[in-house]
Amino acid sequence: MTLEAIDLAFGYPRAPVGRDVSLSISTGEVLCLLGPNGCGKTTLFKTLLGLIPSQGGMLRLDGRDVASFSRPEFARRLGYVPQANSAYFPFSVLEVVLMGRASRIGAFSTPSASDREAAKAALEALSISHLGPRLYTAISGGERQMVLIARALAQEPDMIVMDEPTASLDFGNQARVLERIRALAASGLAIVLSTHDPGHAYACADRVALMKKGRLVALGTPAEVVTPARLKELYGIDVAVAFVEAAGRHVCAPSLTQVDVQP
Ligand SMILES: Nc1ncnc2c1ncn2[C@@H]1O[C@H](COP(=O)(O)OP(=O)(O)OP(=O)(O)O)[C@@H](O)[C@H]1O
């Protein structure tokens, strides 16, 4: 499948956020979106997912205007891993993952045995089956993040949009999720993710889009766009980008001499 944005404009009523965004993402690919806080990453994602209407331009899925898809038809194709927010409703983890089946179940039906199997398989794929019976309100933020990824997997979509999937994860789980993202793409999914760690782009992305003030300032392979000059343009700080042989890839490290530390 291919999702294509052409000169997309996006934002909220009376509050435009971004425009002129053109990109495409296809099966087997990982696209990483980098950009400072508030530049519009989440708003772009919500627009790609059809959760808020676009404010201009065109969005096509497999060459077809997304406006011509029914809501459930479109929702089945695209999974969403939102930022892990606080949880208020005391559902079990398994129930939360089952919610990923909603677009396949229908409004008035109950989950079938195969829906339960898909939910359990998603938990298993992320090695978090042990969390299944736990209350979603009583697990850690990082565990919740993994559960939200499982929920998207249970949906069996063609593409998953992940909003900062590594944000609240410990060092080990960050690496596991980045590896999982690569494996999911290799298994035939398209993945779009945002992150605040440019090194993650080198770890898992085929292509990287850099966003500043709601516009893309660069789009290309990690080596082409995740450079000290581009990172300075994006974040206003000096960043060293170096190949680390033991890691087998480039890593990014900000230079701390630019931070004013008071004794
Ligand atoms: N519901 C809303 N209504 C109006 N403006 C909003 C709404 N949600 C976000 N914004 C504004 O839209 C802009 C882009 O926000 P968005 O959440 O897309 O940024 P982001 O790049 O995802 O940021 P972060 O990295 O901090 O998560 C911000 O100026 C934000 O204040």
Short mmCIF file of C-alpha atoms and ligand atoms in Angstrom, two decimals:
data_model
loop_
_atom_site.label_atom_id
_atom_site.label_comp_id
_atom_site.label_asym_id
_atom_site.label_seq_id
_atom_site.Cartn_x
_atom_site.Cartn_y
_atom_site.Cartn_z
CA MET A 1 0.00 0.00 0.00
CA THR A 2 1.05 3.60 -0.48
CA LEU A 3 -0.20 6.61 1.46
CA GLU A 4 0.59 9.85 -0.29
CA ALA A 5 0.24 13.45 0.92
CA ILE A 6 0.42 16.15 -1.74
CA ASP A 7 0.78 19.78 -0.64
CA LEU A 8 -1.13 18.90 2.50
CA ALA A 9 -2.29 21.73 4.77
CA PHE A 10 -3.32 20.82 8.31
CA GLY A 11 -4.34 22.30 11.63
CA TYR A 12 -7.34 23.10 13.79
CA PRO A 13 -10.35 25.36 13.18
CA ARG A 14 -9.01 28.93 12.99
CA ALA A 15 -5.53 27.62 13.93
CA PRO A 16 -3.57 26.43 10.90
CA VAL A 17 -0.46 24.45 11.89
CA GLY A 18 1.31 23.37 8.70
CA ARG A 19 1.19 23.38 4.93
CA ASP A 20 2.88 22.32 1.70
CA VAL A 21 3.69 18.88 3.11
CA SER A 22 4.30 16.31 0.39
CA LEU A 23 5.47 12.80 1.26
CA SER A 24 4.64 9.19 0.59
CA ILE A 25 5.06 6.01 2.56
CA SER A 26 4.82 2.50 1.17
CA THR A 27 4.73 -1.10 2.39
CA GLY A 28 8.01 -2.27 3.90
CA GLU A 29 9.22 1.26 4.62
CA VAL A 30 9.94 3.15 7.84
CA LEU A 31 9.58 6.93 7.64
CA CYS A 32 10.77 8.92 10.66
CA LEU A 33 9.51 12.45 11.36
CA LEU A 34 11.81 14.73 13.37
CA GLY A 35 11.07 18.24 14.54
CA PRO A 36 11.04 20.47 17.61
CA ASN A 37 8.20 20.58 20.15
CA GLY A 38 5.06 22.14 18.74
CA CYS A 39 6.18 22.05 15.08
CA GLY A 40 3.10 20.02 14.09
CA LYS A 41 4.08 16.34 14.10
CA THR A 42 1.03 15.09 16.02
CA THR A 43 -1.30 17.33 14.02
CA LEU A 44 0.13 15.98 10.75
CA PHE A 45 -0.29 12.40 12.02
CA LYS A 46 -3.92 13.02 13.02
CA THR A 47 -4.53 14.42 9.54
CA LEU A 48 -2.87 11.44 7.81
CA LEU A 49 -5.09 9.17 9.92
CA GLY A 50 -8.25 11.08 9.03
CA LEU A 51 -8.88 11.95 12.69
CA ILE A 52 -9.02 15.65 11.80
CA PRO A 53 -9.88 16.99 8.34
CA SER A 54 -7.09 18.32 6.13
CA GLN A 55 -7.15 22.05 5.40
CA GLY A 56 -5.91 21.75 1.83
CA GLY A 57 -3.97 19.59 -0.59
CA MET A 58 -4.59 15.92 -1.27
CA LEU A 59 -4.32 12.66 0.63
CA ARG A 60 -4.37 9.41 -1.36
CA LEU A 61 -4.33 5.76 -0.31
CA ASP A 62 -3.22 3.49 -3.14
CA GLY A 63 -3.94 6.28 -5.59
CA ARG A 64 -7.49 6.83 -4.29
CA ASP A 65 -8.62 10.03 -2.53
CA VAL A 66 -9.04 9.06 1.14
CA ALA A 67 -12.29 11.04 1.21
CA SER A 68 -13.81 8.28 -0.92
CA PHE A 69 -13.16 5.59 1.72
CA SER A 70 -15.77 4.77 4.35
CA ARG A 71 -14.56 5.48 7.88
CA PRO A 72 -14.28 1.75 8.90
CA GLU A 73 -12.63 0.85 5.57
CA PHE A 74 -9.94 3.50 6.11
CA ALA A 75 -9.60 2.75 9.85
CA ARG A 76 -8.88 -0.94 9.13
CA ARG A 77 -5.91 -0.02 6.95
CA LEU A 78 -4.17 2.41 9.33
CA GLY A 79 -3.27 1.77 12.95
CA TYR A 80 -2.36 4.52 15.41
CA VAL A 81 -0.09 4.46 18.42
CA PRO A 82 -0.80 7.76 20.18
CA GLN A 83 1.43 9.27 22.83
CA ALA A 84 0.82 7.26 26.01
CA ASN A 85 -1.35 9.55 28.10
CA SER A 86 -2.80 8.98 31.51
CA ALA A 87 -5.34 6.19 31.75
CA TYR A 88 -8.69 6.73 33.43
CA PHE A 89 -10.83 3.68 32.74
CA PRO A 90 -9.98 0.47 34.55
CA PHE A 91 -9.95 -1.89 31.56
CA SER A 92 -7.64 -4.87 31.59
CA VAL A 93 -4.66 -4.74 29.24
CA LEU A 94 -6.21 -7.53 27.14
CA GLU A 95 -9.41 -5.48 26.79
CA VAL A 96 -7.43 -2.42 25.69
CA VAL A 97 -5.64 -4.50 23.04
CA LEU A 98 -9.00 -5.97 21.95
CA MET A 99 -10.13 -2.40 21.25
CA GLY A 100 -7.70 -2.54 18.33
CA ARG A 101 -10.16 -4.97 16.75
CA ALA A 102 -13.01 -2.43 16.90
CA SER A 103 -12.80 -1.47 13.22
CA ARG A 104 -13.18 -5.17 12.32
CA ILE A 105 -15.85 -6.15 14.85
CA GLY A 106 -18.70 -3.75 14.05
CA ALA A 107 -20.58 -1.45 16.40
CA PHE A 108 -22.97 -3.94 18.03
CA SER A 109 -20.99 -7.17 17.96
CA THR A 110 -18.85 -8.67 20.68
CA PRO A 111 -15.28 -9.85 20.05
CA SER A 112 -15.05 -13.37 18.60
CA ALA A 113 -12.57 -16.10 19.52
CA SER A 114 -10.38 -15.02 16.57
CA ASP A 115 -10.42 -11.40 17.82
CA ARG A 116 -9.19 -12.65 21.20
CA GLU A 117 -6.53 -14.74 19.46
CA ALA A 118 -5.33 -11.68 17.48
CA ALA A 119 -5.13 -9.63 20.70
CA LYS A 120 -3.19 -12.37 22.50
CA ALA A 121 -0.86 -12.80 19.51
CA ALA A 122 -0.12 -9.05 19.55
CA LEU A 123 0.77 -9.18 23.25
CA GLU A 124 2.93 -12.22 22.60
CA ALA A 125 4.71 -10.54 19.66
CA LEU A 126 5.85 -7.79 22.02
CA SER A 127 6.71 -10.23 24.84
CA ILE A 128 4.15 -8.65 27.17
CA SER A 129 1.61 -11.50 27.50
CA HIS A 130 2.12 -11.38 31.27
CA LEU A 131 0.48 -7.92 31.31
CA GLY A 132 -2.78 -9.24 29.75
CA PRO A 133 -4.81 -9.61 32.96
CA ARG A 134 -3.40 -6.45 34.61
CA LEU A 135 -5.40 -3.21 34.84
CA TYR A 136 -4.31 -0.66 32.22
CA THR A 137 -4.60 2.03 34.91
CA ALA A 138 -2.15 0.17 37.14
CA ILE A 139 0.85 -0.37 34.85
CA SER A 140 3.80 1.94 34.17
CA GLY A 141 3.92 4.55 31.40
CA GLY A 142 6.45 2.46 29.46
CA GLU A 143 4.30 -0.67 29.79
CA ARG A 144 1.31 1.36 28.57
CA GLN A 145 3.32 2.42 25.52
CA MET A 146 3.99 -1.24 24.68
CA VAL A 147 0.28 -2.04 25.16
CA LEU A 148 -0.70 0.73 22.71
CA ILE A 149 1.69 -0.77 20.15
CA ALA A 150 0.07 -4.18 20.76
CA ARG A 151 -3.37 -2.61 20.25
CA ALA A 152 -2.28 -1.28 16.84
CA LEU A 153 -0.81 -4.69 15.89
CA ALA A 154 -4.05 -6.46 16.90
CA GLN A 155 -5.85 -4.36 14.33
CA GLU A 156 -3.75 -6.03 11.59
CA PRO A 157 -3.40 -2.80 9.60
CA ASP A 158 -1.24 -2.16 6.52
CA MET A 159 0.38 0.86 8.09
CA ILE A 160 1.01 2.05 11.65
CA VAL A 161 1.50 5.68 12.62
CA MET A 162 3.42 5.93 15.89
CA ASP A 163 3.60 9.21 17.79
CA GLU A 164 6.83 9.14 19.82
CA PRO A 165 6.66 5.39 20.48
CA THR A 166 9.88 5.41 22.50
CA ALA A 167 9.05 8.48 24.61
CA SER A 168 8.51 6.84 27.99
CA LEU A 169 10.52 3.70 27.44
CA ASP A 170 13.68 2.72 29.30
CA PHE A 171 16.91 2.27 27.34
CA GLY A 172 16.36 -1.44 26.75
CA ASN A 173 12.74 -1.09 25.67
CA GLN A 174 13.65 1.78 23.32
CA ALA A 175 16.05 -0.53 21.50
CA ARG A 176 13.50 -3.36 21.51
CA VAL A 177 10.80 -1.10 20.03
CA LEU A 178 13.18 0.24 17.34
CA GLU A 179 14.09 -3.35 16.42
CA ARG A 180 10.41 -4.28 16.42
CA ILE A 181 9.67 -1.36 14.09
CA ARG A 182 12.25 -2.67 11.61
CA ALA A 183 10.84 -6.20 11.90
CA LEU A 184 7.28 -4.95 11.34
CA ALA A 185 8.36 -3.14 8.17
CA ALA A 186 10.20 -6.28 6.99
CA SER A 187 7.01 -8.28 7.59
CA GLY A 188 5.11 -6.02 5.17
CA LEU A 189 3.86 -3.04 7.17
CA ALA A 190 4.49 0.62 6.44
CA ILE A 191 5.55 2.53 9.55
CA VAL A 192 5.58 6.26 10.21
CA LEU A 193 6.97 7.39 13.54
CA SER A 194 8.02 10.55 15.26
CA THR A 195 10.83 10.79 17.78
CA HIS A 196 12.88 13.41 19.58
CA ASP A 197 16.07 11.38 19.22
CA PRO A 198 17.64 11.88 15.79
CA GLY A 199 19.83 8.81 16.42
CA HIS A 200 16.65 6.72 16.22
CA ALA A 201 16.34 7.71 12.58
CA TYR A 202 19.69 6.02 11.89
CA ALA A 203 18.60 3.01 13.96
CA CYS A 204 15.36 2.24 12.17
CA ALA A 205 14.35 4.57 9.33
CA ASP A 206 14.64 4.21 5.56
CA ARG A 207 13.74 7.86 5.11
CA VAL A 208 13.54 10.86 7.39
CA ALA A 209 11.40 13.97 7.14
CA LEU A 210 12.49 17.08 9.04
CA MET A 211 9.70 19.42 10.08
CA LYS A 212 10.01 23.01 11.23
CA LYS A 213 7.06 25.32 11.92
CA GLY A 214 4.65 23.04 10.10
CA ARG A 215 6.69 22.62 6.92
CA LEU A 216 9.09 19.95 5.73
CA VAL A 217 12.59 21.34 5.42
CA ALA A 218 14.18 18.09 4.22
CA LEU A 219 13.21 14.58 3.19
CA GLY A 220 15.72 11.84 2.39
CA THR A 221 17.76 8.97 3.78
CA PRO A 222 19.16 9.38 7.32
CA ALA A 223 22.66 9.98 5.88
CA GLU A 224 21.29 12.68 3.57
CA VAL A 225 19.27 14.66 6.10
CA VAL A 226 20.34 13.82 9.66
CA THR A 227 23.47 15.95 9.52
CA PRO A 228 24.99 18.43 12.00
CA ALA A 229 23.95 21.36 9.78
CA ARG A 230 20.33 20.17 9.49
CA LEU A 231 20.09 19.38 13.22
CA LYS A 232 21.40 22.84 14.04
CA GLU A 233 18.76 24.32 11.73
CA LEU A 234 16.08 22.22 13.44
CA TYR A 235 17.00 22.41 17.12
CA GLY A 236 19.38 25.40 17.30
CA ILE A 237 22.20 23.42 18.91
CA ASP A 238 25.45 21.82 17.79
CA VAL A 239 25.14 18.06 17.39
CA ALA A 240 27.92 15.60 16.59
CA VAL A 241 26.90 12.85 14.18
CA ALA A 242 29.40 10.01 14.11
CA PHE A 243 29.62 6.42 12.98
CA VAL A 244 30.17 4.10 15.94
CA GLU A 245 31.68 0.88 14.75
CA ALA A 246 30.60 -1.17 17.78
CA ALA A 247 26.98 -0.07 17.26
CA GLY A 248 27.15 -0.51 13.50
CA ARG A 249 25.48 2.82 12.79
CA HIS A 250 25.64 6.58 13.24
CA VAL A 251 24.75 8.12 16.58
CA CYS A 252 23.91 11.74 17.44
CA ALA A 253 25.22 13.53 20.52
CA PRO A 254 24.51 17.17 21.38
CA SER A 255 27.51 19.25 22.39
CA LEU A 256 26.82 20.29 26.00
CA THR A 257 29.27 23.21 26.07
CA GLN A 258 26.49 25.35 24.61
CA VAL A 259 24.29 24.82 27.67
CA ASP A 260 24.73 27.54 30.28
CA VAL A 261 25.22 25.67 33.57
CA GLN A 262 25.06 27.78 36.74
CA PRO A 263 27.18 26.51 39.67
N1 LIG B 1 -6.57 20.95 19.67
C1 LIG B 1 -5.80 21.98 19.30
N2 LIG B 1 -6.34 23.16 18.94
C2 LIG B 1 -5.57 24.22 18.56
N3 LIG B 1 -4.22 24.16 18.50
C3 LIG B 1 -3.61 23.00 18.85
C4 LIG B 1 -4.36 21.86 19.27
N4 LIG B 1 -3.49 20.85 19.54
C5 LIG B 1 -2.25 21.36 19.31
N5 LIG B 1 -2.32 22.63 18.89
C6 LIG B 1 -1.20 23.50 18.51
O1 LIG B 1 -0.71 23.05 17.24
C7 LIG B 1 0.71 23.20 17.19
C8 LIG B 1 1.33 21.87 16.81
O2 LIG B 1 1.12 20.94 17.86
P1 LIG B 1 1.52 19.41 17.73
O3 LIG B 1 0.99 18.70 18.93
O4 LIG B 1 1.10 18.92 16.40
O5 LIG B 1 3.11 19.50 17.77
P2 LIG B 1 4.21 18.35 17.92
O6 LIG B 1 5.24 18.63 16.89
O7 LIG B 1 3.56 17.01 17.92
O8 LIG B 1 4.79 18.69 19.37
P3 LIG B 1 5.50 17.77 20.50
O9 LIG B 1 6.83 17.35 19.94
O10 LIG B 1 5.67 18.73 21.63
O11 LIG B 1 4.59 16.62 20.83
C9 LIG B 1 1.14 23.73 18.54
O12 LIG B 1 1.32 25.11 18.44
C10 LIG B 1 -0.02 23.40 19.44
O13 LIG B 1 -0.11 24.34 20.48
#
